[in-house]
Structures are given as structure tokens and as C-alpha cells.
Coordinates of C-alpha atoms in Angstrom, one line a residue:
Chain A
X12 CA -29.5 -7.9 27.4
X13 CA -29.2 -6.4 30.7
X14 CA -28.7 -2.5 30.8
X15 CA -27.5 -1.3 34.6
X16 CA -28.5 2.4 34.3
X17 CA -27.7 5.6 36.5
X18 CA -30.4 7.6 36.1
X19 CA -29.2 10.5 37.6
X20 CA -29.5 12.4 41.0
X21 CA -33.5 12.8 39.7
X22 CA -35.0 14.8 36.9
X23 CA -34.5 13.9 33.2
X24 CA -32.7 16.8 32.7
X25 CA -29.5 15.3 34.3
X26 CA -29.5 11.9 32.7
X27 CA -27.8 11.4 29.6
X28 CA -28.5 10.0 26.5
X29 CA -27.4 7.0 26.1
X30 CA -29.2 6.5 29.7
X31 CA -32.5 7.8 28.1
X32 CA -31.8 5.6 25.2
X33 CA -31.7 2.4 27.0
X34 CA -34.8 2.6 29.1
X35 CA -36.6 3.6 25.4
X36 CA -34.8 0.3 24.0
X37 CA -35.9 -1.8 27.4
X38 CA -38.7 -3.8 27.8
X39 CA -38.7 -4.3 31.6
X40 CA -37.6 -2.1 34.2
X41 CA -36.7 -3.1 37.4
X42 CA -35.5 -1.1 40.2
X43 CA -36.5 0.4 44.1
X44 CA -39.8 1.9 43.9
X45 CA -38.3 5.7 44.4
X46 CA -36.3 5.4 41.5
X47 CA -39.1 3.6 38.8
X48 CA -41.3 6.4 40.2
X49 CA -38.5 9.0 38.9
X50 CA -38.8 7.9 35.5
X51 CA -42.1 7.0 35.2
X52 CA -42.9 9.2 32.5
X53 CA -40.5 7.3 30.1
X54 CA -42.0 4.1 30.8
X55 CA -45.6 3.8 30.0
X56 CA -46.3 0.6 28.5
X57 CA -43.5 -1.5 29.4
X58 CA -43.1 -4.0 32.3
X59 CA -42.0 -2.0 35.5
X60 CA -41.0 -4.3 38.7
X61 CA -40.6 -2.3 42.0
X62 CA -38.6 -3.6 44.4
X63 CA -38.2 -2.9 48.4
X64 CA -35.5 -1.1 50.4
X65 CA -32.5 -3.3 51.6
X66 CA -33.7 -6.5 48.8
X67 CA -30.9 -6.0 46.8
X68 CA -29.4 -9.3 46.0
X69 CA -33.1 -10.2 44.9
X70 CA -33.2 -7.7 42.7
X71 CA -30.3 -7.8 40.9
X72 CA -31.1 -11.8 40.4
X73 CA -34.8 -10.9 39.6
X74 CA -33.0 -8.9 36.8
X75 CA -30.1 -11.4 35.8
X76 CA -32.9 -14.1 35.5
X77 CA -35.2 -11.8 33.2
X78 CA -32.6 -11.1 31.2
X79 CA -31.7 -14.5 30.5
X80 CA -35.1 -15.4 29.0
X81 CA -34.4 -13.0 25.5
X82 CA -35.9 -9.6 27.0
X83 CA -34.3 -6.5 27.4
X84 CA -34.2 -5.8 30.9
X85 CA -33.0 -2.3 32.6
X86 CA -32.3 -2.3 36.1
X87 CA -31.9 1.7 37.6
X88 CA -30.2 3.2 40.5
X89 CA -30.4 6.8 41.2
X90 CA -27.3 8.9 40.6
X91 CA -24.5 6.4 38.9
X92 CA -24.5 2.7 39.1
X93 CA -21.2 2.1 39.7
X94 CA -21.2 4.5 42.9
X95 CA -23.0 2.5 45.8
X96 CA -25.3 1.7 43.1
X97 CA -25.9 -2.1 41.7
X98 CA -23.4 -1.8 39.1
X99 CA -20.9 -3.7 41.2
X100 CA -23.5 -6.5 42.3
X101 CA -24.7 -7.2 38.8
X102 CA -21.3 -8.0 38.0
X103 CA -20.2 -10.0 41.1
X104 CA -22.8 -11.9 40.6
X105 CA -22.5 -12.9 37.0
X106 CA -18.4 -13.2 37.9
X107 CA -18.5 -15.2 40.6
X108 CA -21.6 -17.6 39.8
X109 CA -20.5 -17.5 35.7
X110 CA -23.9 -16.4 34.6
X111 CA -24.3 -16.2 31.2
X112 CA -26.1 -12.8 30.7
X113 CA -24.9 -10.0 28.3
X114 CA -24.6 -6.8 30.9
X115 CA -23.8 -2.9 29.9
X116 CA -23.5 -0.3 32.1
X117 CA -24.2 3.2 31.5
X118 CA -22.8 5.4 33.6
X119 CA -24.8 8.4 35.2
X120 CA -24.4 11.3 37.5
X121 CA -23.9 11.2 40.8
X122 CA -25.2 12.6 43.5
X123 CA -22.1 14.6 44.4
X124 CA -21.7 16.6 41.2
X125 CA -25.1 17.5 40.7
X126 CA -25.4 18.9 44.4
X127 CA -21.8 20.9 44.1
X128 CA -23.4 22.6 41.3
X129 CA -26.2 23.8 42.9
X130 CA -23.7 24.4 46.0
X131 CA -21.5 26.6 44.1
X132 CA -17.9 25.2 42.9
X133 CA -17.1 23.2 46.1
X134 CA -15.3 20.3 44.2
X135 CA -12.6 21.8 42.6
X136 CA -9.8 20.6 44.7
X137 CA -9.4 17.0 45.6
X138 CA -12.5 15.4 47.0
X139 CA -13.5 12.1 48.4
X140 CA -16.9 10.1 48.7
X141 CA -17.4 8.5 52.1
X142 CA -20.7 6.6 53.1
X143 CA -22.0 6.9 56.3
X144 CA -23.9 3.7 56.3
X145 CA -22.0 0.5 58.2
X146 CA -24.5 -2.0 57.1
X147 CA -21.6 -3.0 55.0
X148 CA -18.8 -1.3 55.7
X149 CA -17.8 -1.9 59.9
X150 CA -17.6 1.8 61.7
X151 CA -13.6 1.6 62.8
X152 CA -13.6 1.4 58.8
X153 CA -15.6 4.2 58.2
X154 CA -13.6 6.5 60.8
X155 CA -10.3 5.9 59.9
X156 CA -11.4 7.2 56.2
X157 CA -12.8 9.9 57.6
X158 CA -9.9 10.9 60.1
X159 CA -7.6 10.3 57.1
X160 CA -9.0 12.6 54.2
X161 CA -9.9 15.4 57.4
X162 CA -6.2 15.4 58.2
X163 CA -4.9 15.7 54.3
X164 CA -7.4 18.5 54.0
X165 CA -9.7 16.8 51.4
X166 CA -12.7 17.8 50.5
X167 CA -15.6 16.1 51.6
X168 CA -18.9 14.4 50.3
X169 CA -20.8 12.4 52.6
X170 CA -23.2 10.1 51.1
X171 CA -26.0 8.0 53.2
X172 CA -25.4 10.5 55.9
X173 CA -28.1 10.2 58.2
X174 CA -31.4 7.6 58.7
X175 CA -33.5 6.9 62.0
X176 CA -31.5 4.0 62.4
X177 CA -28.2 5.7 62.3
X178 CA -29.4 9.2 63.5
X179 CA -25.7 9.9 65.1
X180 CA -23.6 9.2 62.2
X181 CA -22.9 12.3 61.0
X182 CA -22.5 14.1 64.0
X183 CA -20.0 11.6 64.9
X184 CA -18.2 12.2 61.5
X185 CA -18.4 15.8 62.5
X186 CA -16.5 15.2 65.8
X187 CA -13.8 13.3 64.2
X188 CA -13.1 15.8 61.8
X189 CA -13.0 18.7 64.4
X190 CA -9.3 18.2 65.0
X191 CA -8.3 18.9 61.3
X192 CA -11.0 21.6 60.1
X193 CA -11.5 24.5 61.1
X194 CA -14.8 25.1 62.5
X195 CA -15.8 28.5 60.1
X196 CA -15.1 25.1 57.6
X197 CA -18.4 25.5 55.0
X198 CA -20.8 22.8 54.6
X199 CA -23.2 22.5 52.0
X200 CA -25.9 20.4 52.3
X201 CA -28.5 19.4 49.3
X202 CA -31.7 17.6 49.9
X203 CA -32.9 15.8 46.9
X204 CA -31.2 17.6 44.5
X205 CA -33.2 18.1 41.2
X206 CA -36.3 16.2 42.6
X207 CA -39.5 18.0 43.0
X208 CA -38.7 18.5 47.2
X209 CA -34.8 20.1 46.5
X210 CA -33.5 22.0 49.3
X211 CA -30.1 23.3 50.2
X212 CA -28.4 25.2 52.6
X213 CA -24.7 26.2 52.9
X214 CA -23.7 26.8 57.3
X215 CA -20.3 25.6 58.5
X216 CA -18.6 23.0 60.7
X217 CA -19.1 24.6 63.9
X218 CA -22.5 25.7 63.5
X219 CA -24.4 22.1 61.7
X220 CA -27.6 21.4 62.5
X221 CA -28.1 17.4 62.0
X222 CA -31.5 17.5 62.2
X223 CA -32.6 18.2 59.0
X224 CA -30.4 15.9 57.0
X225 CA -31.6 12.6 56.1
X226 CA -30.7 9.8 53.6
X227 CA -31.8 12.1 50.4
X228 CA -28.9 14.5 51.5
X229 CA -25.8 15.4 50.3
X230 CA -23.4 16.5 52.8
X231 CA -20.4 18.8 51.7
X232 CA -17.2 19.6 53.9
X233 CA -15.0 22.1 52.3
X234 CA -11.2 21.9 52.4
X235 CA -9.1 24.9 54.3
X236 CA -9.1 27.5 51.6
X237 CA -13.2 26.9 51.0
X238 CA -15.3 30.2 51.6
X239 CA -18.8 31.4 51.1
X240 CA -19.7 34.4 49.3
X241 CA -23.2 35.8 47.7
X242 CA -24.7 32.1 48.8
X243 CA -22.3 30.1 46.9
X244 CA -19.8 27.6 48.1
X245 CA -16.1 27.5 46.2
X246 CA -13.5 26.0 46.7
X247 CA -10.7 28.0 45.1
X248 CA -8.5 25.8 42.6
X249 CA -5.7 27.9 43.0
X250 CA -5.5 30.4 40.5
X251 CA -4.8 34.2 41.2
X252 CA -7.9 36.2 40.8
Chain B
X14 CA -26.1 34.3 30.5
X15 CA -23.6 32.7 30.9
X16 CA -23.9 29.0 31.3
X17 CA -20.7 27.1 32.4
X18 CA -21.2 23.6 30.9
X19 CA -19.6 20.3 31.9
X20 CA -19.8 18.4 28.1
X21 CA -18.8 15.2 29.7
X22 CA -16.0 12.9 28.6
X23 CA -15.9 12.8 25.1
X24 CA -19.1 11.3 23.3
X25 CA -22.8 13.1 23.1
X26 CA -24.2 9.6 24.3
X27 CA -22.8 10.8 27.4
X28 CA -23.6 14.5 27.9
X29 CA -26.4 15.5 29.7
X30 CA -29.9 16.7 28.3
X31 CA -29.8 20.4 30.2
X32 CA -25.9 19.8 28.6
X33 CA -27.2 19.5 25.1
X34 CA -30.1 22.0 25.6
X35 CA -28.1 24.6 26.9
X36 CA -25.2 24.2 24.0
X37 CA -28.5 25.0 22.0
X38 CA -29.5 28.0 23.5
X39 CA -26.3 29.6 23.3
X40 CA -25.2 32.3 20.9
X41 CA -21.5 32.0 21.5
X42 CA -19.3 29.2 22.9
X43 CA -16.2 29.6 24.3
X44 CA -13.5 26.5 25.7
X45 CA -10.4 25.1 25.0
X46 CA -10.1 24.2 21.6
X47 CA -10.3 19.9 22.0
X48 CA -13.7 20.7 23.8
X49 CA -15.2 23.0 21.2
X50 CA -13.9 20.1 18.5
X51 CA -16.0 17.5 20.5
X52 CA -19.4 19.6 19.9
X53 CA -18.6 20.6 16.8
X54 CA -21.7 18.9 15.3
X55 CA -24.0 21.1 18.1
X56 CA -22.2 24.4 17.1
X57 CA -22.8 24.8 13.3
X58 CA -23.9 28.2 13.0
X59 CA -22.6 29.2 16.0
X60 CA -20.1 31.9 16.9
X61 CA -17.2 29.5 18.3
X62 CA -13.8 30.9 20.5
X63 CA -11.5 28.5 20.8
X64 CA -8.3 29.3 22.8
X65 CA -5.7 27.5 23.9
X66 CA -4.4 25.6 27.1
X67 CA -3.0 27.8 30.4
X68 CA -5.6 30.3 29.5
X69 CA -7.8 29.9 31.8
X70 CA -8.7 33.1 33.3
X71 CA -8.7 35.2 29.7
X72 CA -10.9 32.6 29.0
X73 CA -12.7 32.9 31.9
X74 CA -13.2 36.8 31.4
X75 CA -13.7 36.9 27.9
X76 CA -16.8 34.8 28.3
X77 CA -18.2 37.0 31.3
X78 CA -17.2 39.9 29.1
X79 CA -19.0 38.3 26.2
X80 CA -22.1 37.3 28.3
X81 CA -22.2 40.9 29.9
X82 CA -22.7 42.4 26.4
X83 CA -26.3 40.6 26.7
X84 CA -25.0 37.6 24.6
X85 CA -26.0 33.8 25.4
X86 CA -22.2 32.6 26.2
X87 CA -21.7 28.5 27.1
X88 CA -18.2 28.0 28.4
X89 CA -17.6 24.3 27.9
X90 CA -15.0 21.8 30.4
X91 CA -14.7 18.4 29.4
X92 CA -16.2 16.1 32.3
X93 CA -17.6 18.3 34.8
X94 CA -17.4 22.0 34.7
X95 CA -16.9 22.0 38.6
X96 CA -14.6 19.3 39.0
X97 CA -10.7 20.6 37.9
X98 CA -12.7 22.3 35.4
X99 CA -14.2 26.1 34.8
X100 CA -17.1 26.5 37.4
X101 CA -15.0 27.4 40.4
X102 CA -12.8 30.1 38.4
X103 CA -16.0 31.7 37.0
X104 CA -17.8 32.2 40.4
X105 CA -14.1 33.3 42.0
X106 CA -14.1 36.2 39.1
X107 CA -17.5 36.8 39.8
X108 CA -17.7 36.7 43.7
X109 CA -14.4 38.8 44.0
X110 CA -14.6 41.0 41.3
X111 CA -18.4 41.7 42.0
X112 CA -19.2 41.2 38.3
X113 CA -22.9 41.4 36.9
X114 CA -23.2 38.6 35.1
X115 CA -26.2 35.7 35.6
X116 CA -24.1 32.3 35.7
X117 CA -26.0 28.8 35.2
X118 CA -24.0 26.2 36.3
X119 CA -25.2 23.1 34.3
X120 CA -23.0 19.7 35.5
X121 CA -21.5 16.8 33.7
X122 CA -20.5 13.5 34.3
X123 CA -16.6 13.5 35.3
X124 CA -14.0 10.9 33.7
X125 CA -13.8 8.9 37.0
X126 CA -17.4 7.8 36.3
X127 CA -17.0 7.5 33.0
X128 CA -13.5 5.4 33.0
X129 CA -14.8 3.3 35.5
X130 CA -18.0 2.1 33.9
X131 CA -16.0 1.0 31.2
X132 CA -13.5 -0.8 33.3
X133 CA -16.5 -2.8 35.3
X134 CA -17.7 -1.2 38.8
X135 CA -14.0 -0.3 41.1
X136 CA -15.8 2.5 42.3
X137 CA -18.6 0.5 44.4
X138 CA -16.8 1.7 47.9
X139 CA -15.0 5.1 49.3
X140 CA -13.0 6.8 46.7
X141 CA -11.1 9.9 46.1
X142 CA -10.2 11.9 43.3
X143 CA -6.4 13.4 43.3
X144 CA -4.8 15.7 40.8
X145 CA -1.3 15.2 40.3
X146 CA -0.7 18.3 38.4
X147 CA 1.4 20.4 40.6
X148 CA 0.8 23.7 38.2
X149 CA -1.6 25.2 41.5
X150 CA -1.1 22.4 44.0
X151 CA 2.3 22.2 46.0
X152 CA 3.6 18.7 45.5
X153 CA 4.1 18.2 49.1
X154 CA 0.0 18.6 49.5
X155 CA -0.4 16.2 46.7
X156 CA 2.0 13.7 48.3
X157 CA 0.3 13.7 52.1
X158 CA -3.1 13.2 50.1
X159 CA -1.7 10.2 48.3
X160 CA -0.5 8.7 51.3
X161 CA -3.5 9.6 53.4
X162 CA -5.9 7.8 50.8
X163 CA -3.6 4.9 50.5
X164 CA -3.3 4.4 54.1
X165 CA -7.1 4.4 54.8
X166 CA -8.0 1.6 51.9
X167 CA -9.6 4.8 49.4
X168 CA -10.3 3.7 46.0
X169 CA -8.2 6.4 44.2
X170 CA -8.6 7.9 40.8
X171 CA -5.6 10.1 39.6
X172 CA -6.6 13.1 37.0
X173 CA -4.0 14.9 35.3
X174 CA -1.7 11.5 35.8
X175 CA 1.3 11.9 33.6
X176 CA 2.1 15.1 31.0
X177 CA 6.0 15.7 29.2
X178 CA 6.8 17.9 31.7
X179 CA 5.3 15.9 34.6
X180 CA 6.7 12.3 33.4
X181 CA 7.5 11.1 36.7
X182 CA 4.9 12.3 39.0
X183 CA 1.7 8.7 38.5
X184 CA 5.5 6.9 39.0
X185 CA 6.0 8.8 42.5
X186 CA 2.6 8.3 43.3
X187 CA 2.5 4.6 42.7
X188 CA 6.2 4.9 45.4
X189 CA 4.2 6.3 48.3
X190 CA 1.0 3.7 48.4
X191 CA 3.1 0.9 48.4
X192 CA 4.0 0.5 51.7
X193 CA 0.0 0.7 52.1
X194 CA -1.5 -1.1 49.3
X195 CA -0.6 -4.6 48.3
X196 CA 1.7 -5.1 44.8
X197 CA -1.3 -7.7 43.3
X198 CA -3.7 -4.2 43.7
X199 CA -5.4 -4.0 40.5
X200 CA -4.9 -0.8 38.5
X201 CA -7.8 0.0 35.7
X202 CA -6.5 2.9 32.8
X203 CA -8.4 4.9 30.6
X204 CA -7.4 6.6 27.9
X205 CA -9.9 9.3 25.5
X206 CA -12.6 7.9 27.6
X207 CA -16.0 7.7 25.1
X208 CA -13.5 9.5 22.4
X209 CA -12.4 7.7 19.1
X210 CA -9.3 7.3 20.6
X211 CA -10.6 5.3 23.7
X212 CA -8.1 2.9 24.9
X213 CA -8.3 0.8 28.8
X214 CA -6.6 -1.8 30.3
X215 CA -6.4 -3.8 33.9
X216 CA -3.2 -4.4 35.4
X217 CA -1.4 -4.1 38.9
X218 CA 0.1 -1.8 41.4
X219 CA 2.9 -4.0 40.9
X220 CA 3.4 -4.5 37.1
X221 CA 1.9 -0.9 36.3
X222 CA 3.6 0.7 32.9
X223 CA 3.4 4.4 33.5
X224 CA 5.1 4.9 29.4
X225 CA 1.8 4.8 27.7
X226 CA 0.0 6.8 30.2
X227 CA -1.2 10.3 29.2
X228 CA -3.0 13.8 30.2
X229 CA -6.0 12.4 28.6
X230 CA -5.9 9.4 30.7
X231 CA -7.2 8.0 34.5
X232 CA -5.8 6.2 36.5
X233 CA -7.9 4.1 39.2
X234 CA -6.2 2.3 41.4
X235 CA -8.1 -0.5 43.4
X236 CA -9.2 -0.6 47.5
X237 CA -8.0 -3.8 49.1
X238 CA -11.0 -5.9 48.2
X239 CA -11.2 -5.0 44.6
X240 CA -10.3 -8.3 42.4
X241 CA -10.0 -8.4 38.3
X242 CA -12.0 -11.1 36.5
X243 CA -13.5 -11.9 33.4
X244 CA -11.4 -8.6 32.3
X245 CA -13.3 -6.6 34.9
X246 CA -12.1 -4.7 37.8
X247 CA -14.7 -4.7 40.5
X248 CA -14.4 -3.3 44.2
X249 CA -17.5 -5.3 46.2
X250 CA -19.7 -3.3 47.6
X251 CA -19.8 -6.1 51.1
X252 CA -22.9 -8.1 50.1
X253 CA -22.5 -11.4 50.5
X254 CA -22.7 -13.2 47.1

């Protein structure tokens, strides 16, 4: 049995049950040292393999392979595995190579939602999810997504925003949506959100400072009827109050 | 206190532990009467309010109210309290009203996540969520979104997809992203996700069935890469595999 868990954005108070429940059942747990540290209290005594940044293919194999030999293996991401998590490896894997391996996915919370709540409300209009990393995805890509949900006045979370190797992403992003949002636009940014190092800080579109975001941040964009008021971040879902 | 709860979709396998510790501390919980039904088992001995749909901002105030009298109030939204659910009407009353009330927003996992771990992993690339309730939304926004998303290659989830007095609306939708997305697109649905009721299915842009399609449903509707196999719908995240 393999179980592909989200654990959550970081703390066990955001994981679910069913998540908490799987890693008890598991005898192994495999996963990118960050994340096996995250739930370290939950698994004393069982099998932990920690894995590298950027080994991905490995690991989900590493797991696959485990899994085959009777144990009950659980291979984490943090937030949900389904969202840029190994969800979707796992099972292109065992599609397209016809493994036989008996896979479940639980399903966990992402990054987005867990950093909107401690934003405020700003996800209560329509909202998109674009990654800022083009180790996978080319850039042109990446900007015409960008371009497109500025100009129909999504809202917008911007995962992987920001890393030494792609330090100008996210100003770039910034630029391109300049055109289409206003630059009194909020933006709230969460740093590891419900990990022990949380920060977060709501400033606008004109006024970001990139240099504090890196690739434990959340990035924000609110849509044109977004405000700030008493610290918090809402987006207004259209009812008269 | 009031604490403004996202329940998640359906099941307690999928709620949160803050979720489930919260419902416990409360004195009183208010929310629409199929949420209140799914925690029924959390609320014995509990004062419960149950009201009715289009209701929201009574329902809003008569928790603050209730909270303001020094009571532990949980207002409960199916999903995530901050996604098309309570959060962002709460700190509106409170931000514009300048109300005394402590609010603790405590987040859930929203249907998209949920629907598409039981559907495989379509949400492994750039995605957007879309409402096509037109109750607080003009159509014409709606529309411009839809094409926008379609035209830059979005994985898009539809909420509110399909009621009796909005029959037509997923239908006009599916219209506007075919000139953009290709008729062999798959399409995963899920119905009562994690409820008893839970019903999915795979199919295309091009054969899509909008008759069976409900309020209580989501819609996800594939990226150009996303393929159907093994009865899973799976959008690759770019690795090479």
C-alpha cells in the first residue's frame, strides 16, 4: 500500500484525519527532509527515508518499489499532494510504466488556503495558482498565465515565488501585471505559514518589496475591489454590507 | 469568539484537527442547515441554528450577535470558510460596521482539492477556481474569466456549476473554451464529494453531459497536457517519466 499524503502547509493542527491516520497505519515514510522533519513527532519508531531537493523521480520510485515488497509505505508533501506535490508523479509513473502498486491519495491543505486565512478573506472571488518556477514549465508559459488572469481581474496566488536561482521572478510577474492592477492592488505575503518561523505582511502592488520573499512564501494579489482594513486582507464577495 | 470554520467537504476523515477542536469548544453553532447535518455527531449537546440558504448576512449577524453576548459561536461553510464561503462576509460586517467581536478564522480543505484527489491528480499544473453563480458576479465578468483561463491552458475547476435556475450556465461555459481547448480535453465530475452520496466520473470537453450535473458538484476541466488512463485524470507536472 502506498499512501501519497498532504500533510498540510505545517503544523498538525491543519492536517486532517484521515492524513494523521495514514502516517499512524504506515510503516515507512518517505519524503524531502523538511517535510519528514514536520511530522517527526508522529513518527517515532517507524522507518523514515529523507530524501534531497530536486530527486523527485527517485523518490517517488524509492516509494513505488517499497511498496511493492508488502509494507505500508507513506510518501508526504507539504500542503496537498495533488497541487505541485507528488501526487501526479506517483500516478504517472504507475500509468505509464503499469506498476502494480495499490496507491491512495489523501488530499491536504494547501498552501494557499491556509495563508488567506491568516491574510484575512482574500480568496473569495475567483482565484488562480500560478508557479513561479520554469524548471518545468518554459517562462513565455508562465507569462501568458500571468498576463491572462491580471487582465480578467483574478485573484492571485503565486506559489514557488522566489529562490537564489530565480531571484527576479516575481518582480517580473509584478511588471506584467502592472498594466491590469492597480498599483494601491493589496498583496499579502505569508512566510511559512503555521510553521514555527510564520511571518506575514499585507503592502500593495506598487509598493512590494521582493526581498524578503523566498520559496516558503505565499504571495497574494488581490483582484480590483480587494482592500485592507484593521490588518486584514478581503476580498469582498459581493454582498451589500 | 467567534470562530468561522471551514468543515471541509463532507466527511470528518477530511476536516481539519483545529476544525474538529474548535467545533468542540463551541457553545453554539450556527450554518446552513446541510452543514450543521454533516457534524451532527460533533454537536450533541450543543445549541445548533440552522437556517436556510440566501441568508447569509442574518446569518452572518446572528452569529456576531450571538458571539458578542460572550458566547463560544462556530459558524460552519462547507469546504473552506474563505473560499465562496463565510470568512470574507464576517470580516466585511466586522471591518465596516466596526463591530467588537474576536473572530478565529480556522480553514478547510475546499472541494477542488477534494474532488480532484478522488479523480487522480488534474490539478498537478496552474489552475483556477471560477464560480458560475451569477447571484453577486455579473455574467459578463464570469464569461471574460472563462475565456481568459481557457486561452492561457489553466486547469479550471467550476463551483456553483449548474442549479434549476442556472441550468444553462457549465453549458455556456463549456461554448466559450472551445475555441481554446481541444474537444478530446478530459473533464473529471464530482458529485457530494466524501458525502454518502459521492458520485465521479471522467469524460470530455467534447462528450460532456451537463443533465446530471448539480449545485453539489465540480467540475474540473483538464489543461492541454492532462490525459485519462487507468480511469484517472492526471495533468503532468513536466517530469520526464
Amino acid at each position: 500500500m502506498l499512501y501519497v499524503i498532504g500533510i498540510g502547509p505545517g503544523s498538525q493542527a491543519t492536517m486532517t484525519m484521515e492524513a494523521l491516520d495514514a502516517i499512524n497505519d504506515a510503516e515507512v515514510i518517505v519524503g524531502y527532509k523538511t517535510y519528514t522533519h514536520l511530522v517527526k513527532a508522529l513518527t517515532v519508531g517507524k522507518e523514515v527515508i529523507k530524501t534531497g531537493m530536486c530527486k523527485e523521480i527517485e523518490r517517488c520510485l524509492a516509494a513505488i518499489e517499497l511498496a511493492q515488497t508488502g509494507k505500508k509505505v507513506a510518501l508526504i508533501s507539504s500542503g496537498d499532494a495533488g497541487i505541485y506535490g507528488m501526487a501526479g508523479l506517483i500516478l504517472e509513473l504507475v500509468t505509464k510504466q503499469n506498476l502494480d502498486v495499490e496507491v491512495r491519495l489523501i488530499p491536504g491543505m494547501t498552501a494557499s488556503i491556509s495563508a488567506a486565512s491568516l491574510l484575512g478573506a482574500p480568496l473569495m472571488h475567483d482565484f488562480c495558482h500560478i508557479s513561479l518556477s520554469d524548471l518545468l514549465t518554459p517562462w513565455e508559459v508562465i507569462e501568458k498565465r500571468i498576463i491572462a488572469a491580471a487582465q480578467a481581474d483574478f485573484v492571485i496566488c503565486f506559489y514557488n515565488p522566489r529562490s537564489r536561482g530565480r531571484a527576479d521572478h516575481l518582480e517580473r510577474a509584478f511588471e506584467l501585471m502592472k498594466p491590469f492592477k492597480a498599483a494601491a492592488t493589496p498583496v499579502g505575503v505569508v512566510k511559512s505559514a503555521s510553521r514555527k518561523k510564520q511571518e506575514k505582511w499585507i503592502t500593495t502592488l506598487g509598493d512590494m518589496d521582493f526581498e524578503p520573499v523566498d520559496m516558503t512564501s505565499l504571495v497574494i494579489v488581490g483582484n480590483q475591489s480587494t482592500y485592507e482594513q484593521n490588518g486584514l486582507m478581503i476580498t469582498p464577495r459581493g454582498y451589500e454590507v
